[in-house]
Coordinates of C-alpha atoms in Angstrom, one line a residue:
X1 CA 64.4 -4.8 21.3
X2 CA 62.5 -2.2 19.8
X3 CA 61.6 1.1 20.9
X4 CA 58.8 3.0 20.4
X5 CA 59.3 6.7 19.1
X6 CA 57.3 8.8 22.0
X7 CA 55.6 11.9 20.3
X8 CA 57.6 15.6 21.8
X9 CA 55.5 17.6 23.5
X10 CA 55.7 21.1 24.9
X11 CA 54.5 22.4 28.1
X12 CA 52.8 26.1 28.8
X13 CA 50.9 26.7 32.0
X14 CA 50.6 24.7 35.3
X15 CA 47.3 23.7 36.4
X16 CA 45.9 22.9 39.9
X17 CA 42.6 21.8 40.7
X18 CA 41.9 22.6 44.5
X19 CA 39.3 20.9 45.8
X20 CA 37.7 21.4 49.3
X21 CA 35.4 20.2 51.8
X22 CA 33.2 22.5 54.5
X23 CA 33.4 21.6 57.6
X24 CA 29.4 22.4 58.2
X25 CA 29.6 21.8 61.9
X26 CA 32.3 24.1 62.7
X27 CA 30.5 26.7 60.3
X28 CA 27.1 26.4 61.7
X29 CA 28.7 27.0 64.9
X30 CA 31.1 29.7 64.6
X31 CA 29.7 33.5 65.6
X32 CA 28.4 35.5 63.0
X33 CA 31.5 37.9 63.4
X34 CA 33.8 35.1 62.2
X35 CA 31.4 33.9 59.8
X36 CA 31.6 37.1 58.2
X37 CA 35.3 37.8 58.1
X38 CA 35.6 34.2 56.9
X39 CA 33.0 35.2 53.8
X40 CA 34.6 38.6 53.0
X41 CA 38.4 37.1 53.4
X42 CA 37.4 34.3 51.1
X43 CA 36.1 36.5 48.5
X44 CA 38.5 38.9 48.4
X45 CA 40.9 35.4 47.9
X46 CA 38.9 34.1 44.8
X47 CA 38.1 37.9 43.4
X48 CA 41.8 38.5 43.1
X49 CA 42.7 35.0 42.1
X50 CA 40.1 35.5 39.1
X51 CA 41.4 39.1 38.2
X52 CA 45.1 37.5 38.0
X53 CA 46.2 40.0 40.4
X54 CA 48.9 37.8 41.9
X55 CA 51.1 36.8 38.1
X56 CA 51.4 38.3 34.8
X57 CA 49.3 36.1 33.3
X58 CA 46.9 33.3 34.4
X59 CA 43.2 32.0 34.9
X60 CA 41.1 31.0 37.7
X61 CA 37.5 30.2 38.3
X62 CA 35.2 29.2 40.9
X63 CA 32.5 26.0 41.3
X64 CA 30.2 24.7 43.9
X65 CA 31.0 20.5 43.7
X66 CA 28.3 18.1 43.7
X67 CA 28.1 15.2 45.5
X68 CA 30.2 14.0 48.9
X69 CA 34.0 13.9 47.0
X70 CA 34.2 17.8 48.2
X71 CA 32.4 21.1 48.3
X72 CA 34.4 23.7 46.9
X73 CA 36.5 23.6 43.6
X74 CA 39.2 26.5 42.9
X75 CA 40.5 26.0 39.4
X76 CA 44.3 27.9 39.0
X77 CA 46.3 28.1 35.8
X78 CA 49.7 30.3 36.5
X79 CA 53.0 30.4 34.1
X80 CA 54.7 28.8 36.5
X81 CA 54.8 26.5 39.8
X82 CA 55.7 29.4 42.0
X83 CA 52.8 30.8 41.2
X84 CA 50.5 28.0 42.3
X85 CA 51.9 27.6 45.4
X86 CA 51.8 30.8 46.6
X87 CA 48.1 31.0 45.7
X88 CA 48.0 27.6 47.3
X89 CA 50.1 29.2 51.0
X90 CA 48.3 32.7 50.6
X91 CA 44.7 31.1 50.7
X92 CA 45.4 29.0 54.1
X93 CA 45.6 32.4 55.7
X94 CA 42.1 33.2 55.0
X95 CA 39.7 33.2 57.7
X96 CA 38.1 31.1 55.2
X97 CA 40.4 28.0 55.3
X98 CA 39.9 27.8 59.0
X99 CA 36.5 25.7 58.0
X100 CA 37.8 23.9 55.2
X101 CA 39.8 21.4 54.6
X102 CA 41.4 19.9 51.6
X103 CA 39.2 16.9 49.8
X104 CA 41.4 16.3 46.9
X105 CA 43.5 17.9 44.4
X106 CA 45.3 17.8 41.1
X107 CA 48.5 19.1 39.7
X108 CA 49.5 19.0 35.8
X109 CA 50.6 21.2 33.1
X110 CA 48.9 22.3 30.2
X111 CA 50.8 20.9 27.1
X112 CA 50.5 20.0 23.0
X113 CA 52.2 17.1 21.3
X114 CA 53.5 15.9 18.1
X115 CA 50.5 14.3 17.4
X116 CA 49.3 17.8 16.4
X117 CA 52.3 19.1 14.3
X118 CA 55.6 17.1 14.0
X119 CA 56.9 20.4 12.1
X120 CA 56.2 22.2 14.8
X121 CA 59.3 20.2 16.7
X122 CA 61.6 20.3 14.3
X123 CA 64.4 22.7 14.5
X124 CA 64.9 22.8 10.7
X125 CA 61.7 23.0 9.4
X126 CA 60.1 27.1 8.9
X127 CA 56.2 26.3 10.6
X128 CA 54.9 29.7 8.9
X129 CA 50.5 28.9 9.5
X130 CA 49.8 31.4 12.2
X131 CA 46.4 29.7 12.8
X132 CA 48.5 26.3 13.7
X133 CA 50.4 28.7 16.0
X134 CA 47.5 30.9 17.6
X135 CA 46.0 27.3 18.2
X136 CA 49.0 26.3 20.1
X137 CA 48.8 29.3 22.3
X138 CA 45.5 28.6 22.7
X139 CA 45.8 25.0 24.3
X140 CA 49.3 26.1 26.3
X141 CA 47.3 29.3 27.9
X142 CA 44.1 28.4 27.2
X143 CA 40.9 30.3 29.3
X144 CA 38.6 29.0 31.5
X145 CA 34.9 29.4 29.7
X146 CA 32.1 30.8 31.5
X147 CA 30.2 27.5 31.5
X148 CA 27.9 26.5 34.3
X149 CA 28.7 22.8 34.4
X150 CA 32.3 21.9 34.6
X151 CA 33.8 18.1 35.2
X152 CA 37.4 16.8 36.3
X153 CA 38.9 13.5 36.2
X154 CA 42.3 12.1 35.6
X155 CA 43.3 9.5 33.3
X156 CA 45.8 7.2 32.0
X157 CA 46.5 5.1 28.9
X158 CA 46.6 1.3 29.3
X159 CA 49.8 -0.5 29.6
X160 CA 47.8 -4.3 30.0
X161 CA 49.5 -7.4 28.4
X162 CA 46.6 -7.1 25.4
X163 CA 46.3 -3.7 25.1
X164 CA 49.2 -1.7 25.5
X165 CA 49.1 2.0 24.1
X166 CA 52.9 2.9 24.6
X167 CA 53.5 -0.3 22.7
X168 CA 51.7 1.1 19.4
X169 CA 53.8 2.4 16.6
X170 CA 53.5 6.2 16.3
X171 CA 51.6 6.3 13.6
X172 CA 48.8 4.0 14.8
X173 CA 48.6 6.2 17.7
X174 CA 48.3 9.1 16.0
X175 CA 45.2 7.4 13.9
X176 CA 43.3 6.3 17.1
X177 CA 43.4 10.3 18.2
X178 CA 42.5 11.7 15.2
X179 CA 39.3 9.2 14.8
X180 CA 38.7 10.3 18.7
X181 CA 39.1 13.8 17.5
X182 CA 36.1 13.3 14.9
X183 CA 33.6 12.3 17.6
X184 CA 34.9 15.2 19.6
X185 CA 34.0 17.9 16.6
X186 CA 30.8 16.8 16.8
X187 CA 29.8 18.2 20.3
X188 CA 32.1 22.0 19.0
X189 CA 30.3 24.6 20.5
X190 CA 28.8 22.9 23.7
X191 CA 31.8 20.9 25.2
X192 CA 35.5 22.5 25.7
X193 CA 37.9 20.9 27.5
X194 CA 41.7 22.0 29.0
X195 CA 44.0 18.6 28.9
X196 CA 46.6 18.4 30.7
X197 CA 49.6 16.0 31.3
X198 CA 50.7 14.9 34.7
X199 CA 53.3 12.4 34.1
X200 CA 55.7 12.9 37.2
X201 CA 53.2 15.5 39.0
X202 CA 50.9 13.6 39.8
X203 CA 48.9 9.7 40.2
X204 CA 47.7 9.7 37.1
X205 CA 48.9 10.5 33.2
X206 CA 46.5 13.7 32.2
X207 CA 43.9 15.7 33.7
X208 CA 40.7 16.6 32.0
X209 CA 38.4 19.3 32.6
X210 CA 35.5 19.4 30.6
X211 CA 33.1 22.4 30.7
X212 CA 29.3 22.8 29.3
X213 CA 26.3 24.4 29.8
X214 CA 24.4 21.8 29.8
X215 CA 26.0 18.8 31.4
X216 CA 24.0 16.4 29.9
X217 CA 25.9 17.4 26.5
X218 CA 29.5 16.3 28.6
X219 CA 27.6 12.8 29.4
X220 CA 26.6 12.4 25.8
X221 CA 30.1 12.9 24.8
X222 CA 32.0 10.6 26.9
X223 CA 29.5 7.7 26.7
X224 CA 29.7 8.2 22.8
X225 CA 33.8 8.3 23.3
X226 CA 33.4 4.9 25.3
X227 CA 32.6 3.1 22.4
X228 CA 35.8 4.6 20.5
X229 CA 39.4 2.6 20.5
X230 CA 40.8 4.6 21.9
X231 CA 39.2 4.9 24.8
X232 CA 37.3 1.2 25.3
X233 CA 41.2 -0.6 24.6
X234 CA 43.3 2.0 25.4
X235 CA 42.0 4.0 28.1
X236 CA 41.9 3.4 32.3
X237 CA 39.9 6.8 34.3
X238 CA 40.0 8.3 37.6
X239 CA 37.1 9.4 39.7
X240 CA 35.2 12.4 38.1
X241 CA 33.8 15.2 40.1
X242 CA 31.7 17.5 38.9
X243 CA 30.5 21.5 39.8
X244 CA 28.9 25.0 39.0
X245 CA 30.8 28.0 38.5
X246 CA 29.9 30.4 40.5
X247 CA 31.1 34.6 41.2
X248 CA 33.3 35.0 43.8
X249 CA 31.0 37.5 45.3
X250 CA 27.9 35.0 45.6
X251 CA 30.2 33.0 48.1
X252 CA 28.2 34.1 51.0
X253 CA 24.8 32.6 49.1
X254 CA 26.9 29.2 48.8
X255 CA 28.2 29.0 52.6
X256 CA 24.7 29.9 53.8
X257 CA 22.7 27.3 51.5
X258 CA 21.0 29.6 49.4
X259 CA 20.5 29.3 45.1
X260 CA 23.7 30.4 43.8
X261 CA 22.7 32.6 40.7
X262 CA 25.1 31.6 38.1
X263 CA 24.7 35.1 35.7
X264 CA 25.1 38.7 36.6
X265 CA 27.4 41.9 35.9
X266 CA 30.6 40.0 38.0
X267 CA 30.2 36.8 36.3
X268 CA 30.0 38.0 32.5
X269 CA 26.9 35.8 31.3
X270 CA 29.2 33.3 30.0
X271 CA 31.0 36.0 28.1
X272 CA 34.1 34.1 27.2
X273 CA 32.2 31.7 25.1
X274 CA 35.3 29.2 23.4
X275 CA 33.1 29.1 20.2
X276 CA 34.1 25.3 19.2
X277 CA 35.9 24.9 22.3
X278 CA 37.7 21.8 21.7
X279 CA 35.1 19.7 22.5
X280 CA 37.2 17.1 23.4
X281 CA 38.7 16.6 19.9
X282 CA 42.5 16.0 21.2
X283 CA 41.4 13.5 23.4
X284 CA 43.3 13.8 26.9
X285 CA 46.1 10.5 26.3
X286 CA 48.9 12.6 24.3
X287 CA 47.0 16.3 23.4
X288 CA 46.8 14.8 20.0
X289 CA 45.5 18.2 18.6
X290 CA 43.0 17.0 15.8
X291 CA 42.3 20.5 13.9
X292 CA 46.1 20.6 12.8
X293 CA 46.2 22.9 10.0
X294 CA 44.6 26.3 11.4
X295 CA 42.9 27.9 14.1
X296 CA 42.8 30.7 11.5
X297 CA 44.6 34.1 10.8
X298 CA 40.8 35.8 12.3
X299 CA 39.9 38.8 10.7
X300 CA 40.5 40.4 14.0
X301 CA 40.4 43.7 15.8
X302 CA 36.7 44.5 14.4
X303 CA 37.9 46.4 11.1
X304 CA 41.5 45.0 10.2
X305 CA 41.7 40.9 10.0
X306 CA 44.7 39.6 10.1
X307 CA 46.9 42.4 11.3
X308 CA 48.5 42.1 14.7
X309 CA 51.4 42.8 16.6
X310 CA 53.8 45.7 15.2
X311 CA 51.7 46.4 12.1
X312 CA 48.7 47.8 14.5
X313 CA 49.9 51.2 14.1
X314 CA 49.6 51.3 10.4
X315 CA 46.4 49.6 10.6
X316 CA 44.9 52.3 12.3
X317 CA 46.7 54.6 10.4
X318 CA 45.1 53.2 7.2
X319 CA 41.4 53.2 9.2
X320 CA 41.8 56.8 9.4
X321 CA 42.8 57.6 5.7
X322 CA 39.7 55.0 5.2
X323 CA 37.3 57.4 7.1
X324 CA 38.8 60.4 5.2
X325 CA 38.1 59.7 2.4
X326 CA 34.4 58.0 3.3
X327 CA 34.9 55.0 3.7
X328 CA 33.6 53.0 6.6
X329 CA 36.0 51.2 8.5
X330 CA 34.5 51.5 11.8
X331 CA 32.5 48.6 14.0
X332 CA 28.9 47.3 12.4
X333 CA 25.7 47.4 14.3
X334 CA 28.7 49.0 17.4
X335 CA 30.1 45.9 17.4
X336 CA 33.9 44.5 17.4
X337 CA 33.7 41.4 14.8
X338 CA 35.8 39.1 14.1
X339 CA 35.7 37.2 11.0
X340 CA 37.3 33.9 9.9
X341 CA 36.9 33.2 6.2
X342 CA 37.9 30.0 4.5
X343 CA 37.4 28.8 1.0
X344 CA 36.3 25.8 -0.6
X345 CA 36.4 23.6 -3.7
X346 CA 34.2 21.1 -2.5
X347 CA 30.9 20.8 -4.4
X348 CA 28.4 24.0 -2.6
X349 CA 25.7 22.0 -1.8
X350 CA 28.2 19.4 0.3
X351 CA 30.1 21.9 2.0
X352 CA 26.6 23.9 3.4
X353 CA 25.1 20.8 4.8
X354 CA 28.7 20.7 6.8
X355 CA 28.7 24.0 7.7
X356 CA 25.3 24.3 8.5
X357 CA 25.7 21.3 11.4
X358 CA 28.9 23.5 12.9
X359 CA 26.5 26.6 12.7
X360 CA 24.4 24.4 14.8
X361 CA 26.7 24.1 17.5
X362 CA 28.1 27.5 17.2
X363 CA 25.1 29.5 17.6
X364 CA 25.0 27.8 21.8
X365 CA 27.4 30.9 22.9
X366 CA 26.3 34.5 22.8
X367 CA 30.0 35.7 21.1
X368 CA 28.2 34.2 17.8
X369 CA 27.5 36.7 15.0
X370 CA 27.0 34.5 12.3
X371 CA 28.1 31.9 9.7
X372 CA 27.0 31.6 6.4
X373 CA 27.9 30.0 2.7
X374 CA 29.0 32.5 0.5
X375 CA 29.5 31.2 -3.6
X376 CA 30.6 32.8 -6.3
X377 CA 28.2 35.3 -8.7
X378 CA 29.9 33.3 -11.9
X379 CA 27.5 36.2 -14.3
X380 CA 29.7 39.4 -12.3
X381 CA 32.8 37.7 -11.8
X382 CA 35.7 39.9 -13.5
X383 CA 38.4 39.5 -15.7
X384 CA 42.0 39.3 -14.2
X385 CA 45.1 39.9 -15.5
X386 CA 46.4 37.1 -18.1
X387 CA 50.0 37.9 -18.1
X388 CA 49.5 37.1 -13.8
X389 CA 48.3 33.3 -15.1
X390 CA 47.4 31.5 -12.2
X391 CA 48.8 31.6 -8.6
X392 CA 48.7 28.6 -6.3
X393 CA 46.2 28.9 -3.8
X394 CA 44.1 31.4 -5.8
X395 CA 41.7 29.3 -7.4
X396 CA 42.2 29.3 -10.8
X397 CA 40.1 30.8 -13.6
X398 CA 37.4 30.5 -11.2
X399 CA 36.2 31.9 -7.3
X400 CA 36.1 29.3 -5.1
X401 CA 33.0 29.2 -2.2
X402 CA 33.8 30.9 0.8
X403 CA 32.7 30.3 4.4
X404 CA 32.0 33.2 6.5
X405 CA 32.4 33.2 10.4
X406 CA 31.7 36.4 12.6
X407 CA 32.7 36.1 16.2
X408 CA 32.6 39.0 19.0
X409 CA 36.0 37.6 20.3
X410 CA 38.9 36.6 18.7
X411 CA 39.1 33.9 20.9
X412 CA 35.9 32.4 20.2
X413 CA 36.8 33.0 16.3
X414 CA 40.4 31.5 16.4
X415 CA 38.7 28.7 17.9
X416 CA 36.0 28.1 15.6
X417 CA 38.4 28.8 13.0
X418 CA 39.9 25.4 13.9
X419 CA 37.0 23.5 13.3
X420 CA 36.1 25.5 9.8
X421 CA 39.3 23.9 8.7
X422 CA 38.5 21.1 8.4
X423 CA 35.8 21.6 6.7
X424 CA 36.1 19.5 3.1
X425 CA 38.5 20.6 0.6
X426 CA 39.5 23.9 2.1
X427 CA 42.3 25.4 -0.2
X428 CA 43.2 29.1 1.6
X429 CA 42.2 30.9 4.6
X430 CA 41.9 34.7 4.1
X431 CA 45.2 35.7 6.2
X432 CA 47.2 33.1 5.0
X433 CA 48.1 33.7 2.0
X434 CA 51.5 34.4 0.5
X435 CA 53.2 37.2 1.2
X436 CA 53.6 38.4 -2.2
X437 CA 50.1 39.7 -2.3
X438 CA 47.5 42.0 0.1
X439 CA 43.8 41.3 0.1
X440 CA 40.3 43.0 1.1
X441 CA 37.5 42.4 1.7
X442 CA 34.0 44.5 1.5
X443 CA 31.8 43.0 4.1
X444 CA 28.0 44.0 5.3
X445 CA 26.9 44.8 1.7
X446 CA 22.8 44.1 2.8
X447 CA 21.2 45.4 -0.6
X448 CA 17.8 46.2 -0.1
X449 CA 15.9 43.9 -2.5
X450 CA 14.4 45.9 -5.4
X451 CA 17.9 47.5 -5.7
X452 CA 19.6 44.0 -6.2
X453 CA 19.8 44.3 -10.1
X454 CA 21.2 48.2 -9.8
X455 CA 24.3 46.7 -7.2
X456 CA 25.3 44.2 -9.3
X457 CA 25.4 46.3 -12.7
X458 CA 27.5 48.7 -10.5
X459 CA 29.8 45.7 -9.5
X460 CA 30.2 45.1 -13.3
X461 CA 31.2 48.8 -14.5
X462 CA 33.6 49.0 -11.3
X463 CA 34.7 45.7 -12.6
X464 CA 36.0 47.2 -15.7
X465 CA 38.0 50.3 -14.0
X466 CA 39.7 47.5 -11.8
X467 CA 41.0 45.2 -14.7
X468 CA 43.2 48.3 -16.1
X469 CA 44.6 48.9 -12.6
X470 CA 48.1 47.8 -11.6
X471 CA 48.5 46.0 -9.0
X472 CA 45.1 44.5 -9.5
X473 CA 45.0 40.4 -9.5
X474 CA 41.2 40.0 -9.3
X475 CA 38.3 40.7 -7.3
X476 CA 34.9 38.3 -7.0
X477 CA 31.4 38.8 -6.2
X478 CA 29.8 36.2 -3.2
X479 CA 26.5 35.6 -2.3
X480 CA 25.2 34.2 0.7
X481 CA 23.5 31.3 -0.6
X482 CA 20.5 31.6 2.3
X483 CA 19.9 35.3 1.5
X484 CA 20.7 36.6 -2.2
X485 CA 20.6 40.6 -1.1
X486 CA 23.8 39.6 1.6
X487 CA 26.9 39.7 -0.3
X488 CA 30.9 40.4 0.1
X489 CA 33.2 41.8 -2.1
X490 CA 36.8 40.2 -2.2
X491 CA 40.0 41.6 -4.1
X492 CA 43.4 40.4 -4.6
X493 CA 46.2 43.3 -4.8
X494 CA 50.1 42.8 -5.3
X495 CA 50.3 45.7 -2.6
X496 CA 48.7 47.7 0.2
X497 CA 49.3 50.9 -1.9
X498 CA 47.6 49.3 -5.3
X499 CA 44.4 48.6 -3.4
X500 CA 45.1 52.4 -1.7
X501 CA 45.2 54.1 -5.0
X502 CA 41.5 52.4 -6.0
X503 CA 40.3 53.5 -3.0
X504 CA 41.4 56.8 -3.6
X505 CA 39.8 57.4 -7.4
X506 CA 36.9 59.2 -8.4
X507 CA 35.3 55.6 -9.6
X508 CA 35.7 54.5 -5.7
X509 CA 33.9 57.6 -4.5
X510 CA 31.0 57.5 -7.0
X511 CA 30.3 53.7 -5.4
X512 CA 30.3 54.3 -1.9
X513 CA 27.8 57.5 -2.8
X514 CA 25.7 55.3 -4.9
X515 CA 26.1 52.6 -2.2
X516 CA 24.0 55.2 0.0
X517 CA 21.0 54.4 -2.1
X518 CA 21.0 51.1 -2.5
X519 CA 22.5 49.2 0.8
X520 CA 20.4 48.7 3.7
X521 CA 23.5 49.2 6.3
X522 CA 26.7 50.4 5.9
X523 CA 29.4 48.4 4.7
X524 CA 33.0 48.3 5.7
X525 CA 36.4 46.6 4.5
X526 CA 38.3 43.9 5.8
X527 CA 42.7 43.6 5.1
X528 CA 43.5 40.5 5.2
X529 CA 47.4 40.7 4.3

């Protein structure tokens, strides 16, 4: 008898979906006094809840459900399951619970599999892509969007005698998820999803919560998914029920029947914004995790990318020498960004079109800045250093195209980071790279356009000071292939200090004087290593 090899999975947060009914008699009865109380109780309940003031970490969020199933939906993700029950014990002493009473609910735990990353299981292999990693985080303590629309529903896979999914060798499982991935990556930026397994918690397998803005965008998806294996063979569904998020403090408008208004200063305008979400792409059935390969190293914290954790301190240490010596490494337009930048051997015109239909479903949340295709100026690129020869991941004699992504979170751009990757033929993420090497980036270089000709013969002569530095690998000109005055400036250094030293010489400080003249904003620079 054979057995089939079950993927490993790992669990982060627990999940509970809450779901209650009003019971409208007793509330259209009650005196206004308790009315009242029961409003200002139950907000006070939901407000904290929301603000995580009960655990260390957590999310929780709000709807109004539609339809008969229930009336109220309170959505908790906690650490652990002591958490979730005493938010479950500490609401039922509300003045609120006193007119509710429970319709239905769902327990689970947020969780990845080996479908995404069979390294990422094993004890003896060294998993060193920090995107791969961030994106784990970010599906083991993922956040609850600010979408209006939001829809449940639990799920199992079929165990029939035709179709049986736990029959399937690994591998074909793994094939059926990833071709369901690829429908999912079509809907990134207007459908995210939290899966979660409830195999021993619960009636059914997984839960799913989908969220959108506009639900007809969730009903799109899933009837599209129908028609996929892996769902029409493989696949057996719960009842769905569906809601609007709502503030906490708008509870009164909801109790008394009134339009719920879904934006304002408490709420955040759907602030959170998961850029590509997942939009369903690791189909709930074994978290299959489709964008294996990186959620990206984001150019993150608005001036440093790709420097977290114990090296903050000499990041900011090296934005203040930066600012000493004139150099802006401040926040564009008073913005944080966050940038995500990828690059590409695939032919330009073949890798736009693809970007340009994720762009699409970026620019749906408010966190998007902007994403563009930069490619190479081959007339100003400069010489590098032949004894160096070529090193992997570099791109050879030659610069490859680059994809651009700025984000106001780094959420939103670790997110959309995991769609960029798989983008086609994508050879290095700016981050990522060894760590033999440090890299910059100048970013924001807007030329106005009758000084075009005067930045690029600039580029040039700074060209030649750079190829007799040491420490100097190379450096490439990129231009936004929709706008020729937008361009970015990226150099490869062995070290911090080599890059340092150029910013430090005369030659550095005549350019960002002449830059005065000829940019149309300021620019600023990017360390990516």
């Amino acid at each position: 008898m054979e057995r089939r090899r079950p993927p490993q999975t790992d669990e982060g947060w627990y999940v509970l979906h809450d779901f209650r009914s009003i019971d409208w008699d007793a509330w259209r009865s009650a005196p206004e006094r308790r009315r009242s109380q029961a409003i200002d109780e139950g907000i006070d309940y939901l407000a904290s809840a929301e603000a995580v003031d009960d655990a260390d970490a957590g999310e929780s969020a709000t709807f109004s459900v539609l339809g008969h199933k229930a009336d109220l939906l309170v959505l908790h993700l906690r650490p652990t399951l002591s958490d979730i029950d005493t938010l479950e014990r500490r609401f039922e002493h509300t003045a609120l619970a006193e007119f509710t009473e429970r319709a239905d609910s769902y327990l689970s735990v947020t969780e990845v599999s080996g479908y995404m990353s069979e390294d990422y299981f094993d004890e003896d292999s060294e998993v060193e892509d920090t995107g791969l990693e961030r994106y784990i985080e970010s599906r083991l303590e993922p956040e609850i969007p600010d979408s209006e629309f939001v829809t449940f529903y639990p799920m199992d896979k079929r165990r029939g005698p035709e179709d049986n999914w736990y029959d399937l060798p690994f591998d074909e499982r793994a094939e059926h998820l990833s071709s369901h991935g690829d429908i999912g990556r079509d809907y990134a930026g207007r459908v995210t999803q939290i899966i979660s397994g409830s195999i021993g918690l619960d009636d059914f397998e997984w839960g799913v919560t989908l969220f959108g803005d506009d639900p007809t965008d969730v009903k799109e998806l899933l009837y599209e998914m129908r028609f996929d294996p892996s769902s029409s063979r493989f696949a057996e569904f719960g009842r769905f029920l569906s809601g609007r998020r709502f503030p906490p403090e708008n509870l009164g408008a909801f109790l008394a029947g009134e339009t719920i208004p879904q934006e304002d200063e408490g709420h955040g305008g759907h602030g959170h914004a998961h850029a590509g979400g997942d939009a369903e792409g690791h189909h709930h059935g074994d978290s299959d995790g489709h964008h294996h390969g990186s959620d990206a190293e984001s150019g993150s914290h608005g001036d440093e990318g790709g420097s977290d954790g114990p090296h903050d301190d000499d990041d900011e240490d090296l934005r203040s020498e930066l600012e000493d010596i004139g150099v802006y490494a401040g926040q564009p337009h008073g913005e944080d960004v966050h940038a995500v930048v990828l690059y590409s051997a695939a032919d330009p015109d073949e890798l736009f079109e693809e970007v340009d239909g994720l762009r699409g479903n970026f620019d749906h949340y408010d966190t998007h800045v902007k994403t563009a295709v930069y490619e190479p100026r081959e007339a100003a690129k400069l010489p590098r250093d032949d004894e160096r020869g070529t090193r992997e991941g570099e791109g050879g004699d030659g610069a490859e195209t680059a994809v651009v992504s700025l984000w106001d979170t780094e959420r939103a751009a670790s997110t959309a980071a995991g769609f960029l990757a798989d983008l086609p033929e994508i050879v290095r993420q700016a981050g990522d790279d060894d760590s033999d090497s440090w890299g910059t980036m100048g970013m924001f270089y807007t030329v106005k356009p009758d000084r075009r000709g005067d930045f690029v013969g600039t580029f040039e002569d700074v060209g030649g000071v750079l190829a007799d530095m040491d420490g100097h690998r190379k450096t490439d000109l990129l231009v936004n292939r929709e706008d020729e005055n937008d361009m970015f400036i990226a150099s490869r250094w062995d070290a911090r200090e080599d890059a340092m030293q150029f910013f430090r010489s005369d030659a550095f400080s005549e350019t960002v004087e002449f830059g005065r003249d000829v940019l149309a904003d300021r620019p600023r620079h990017v360390f990516l290593a």
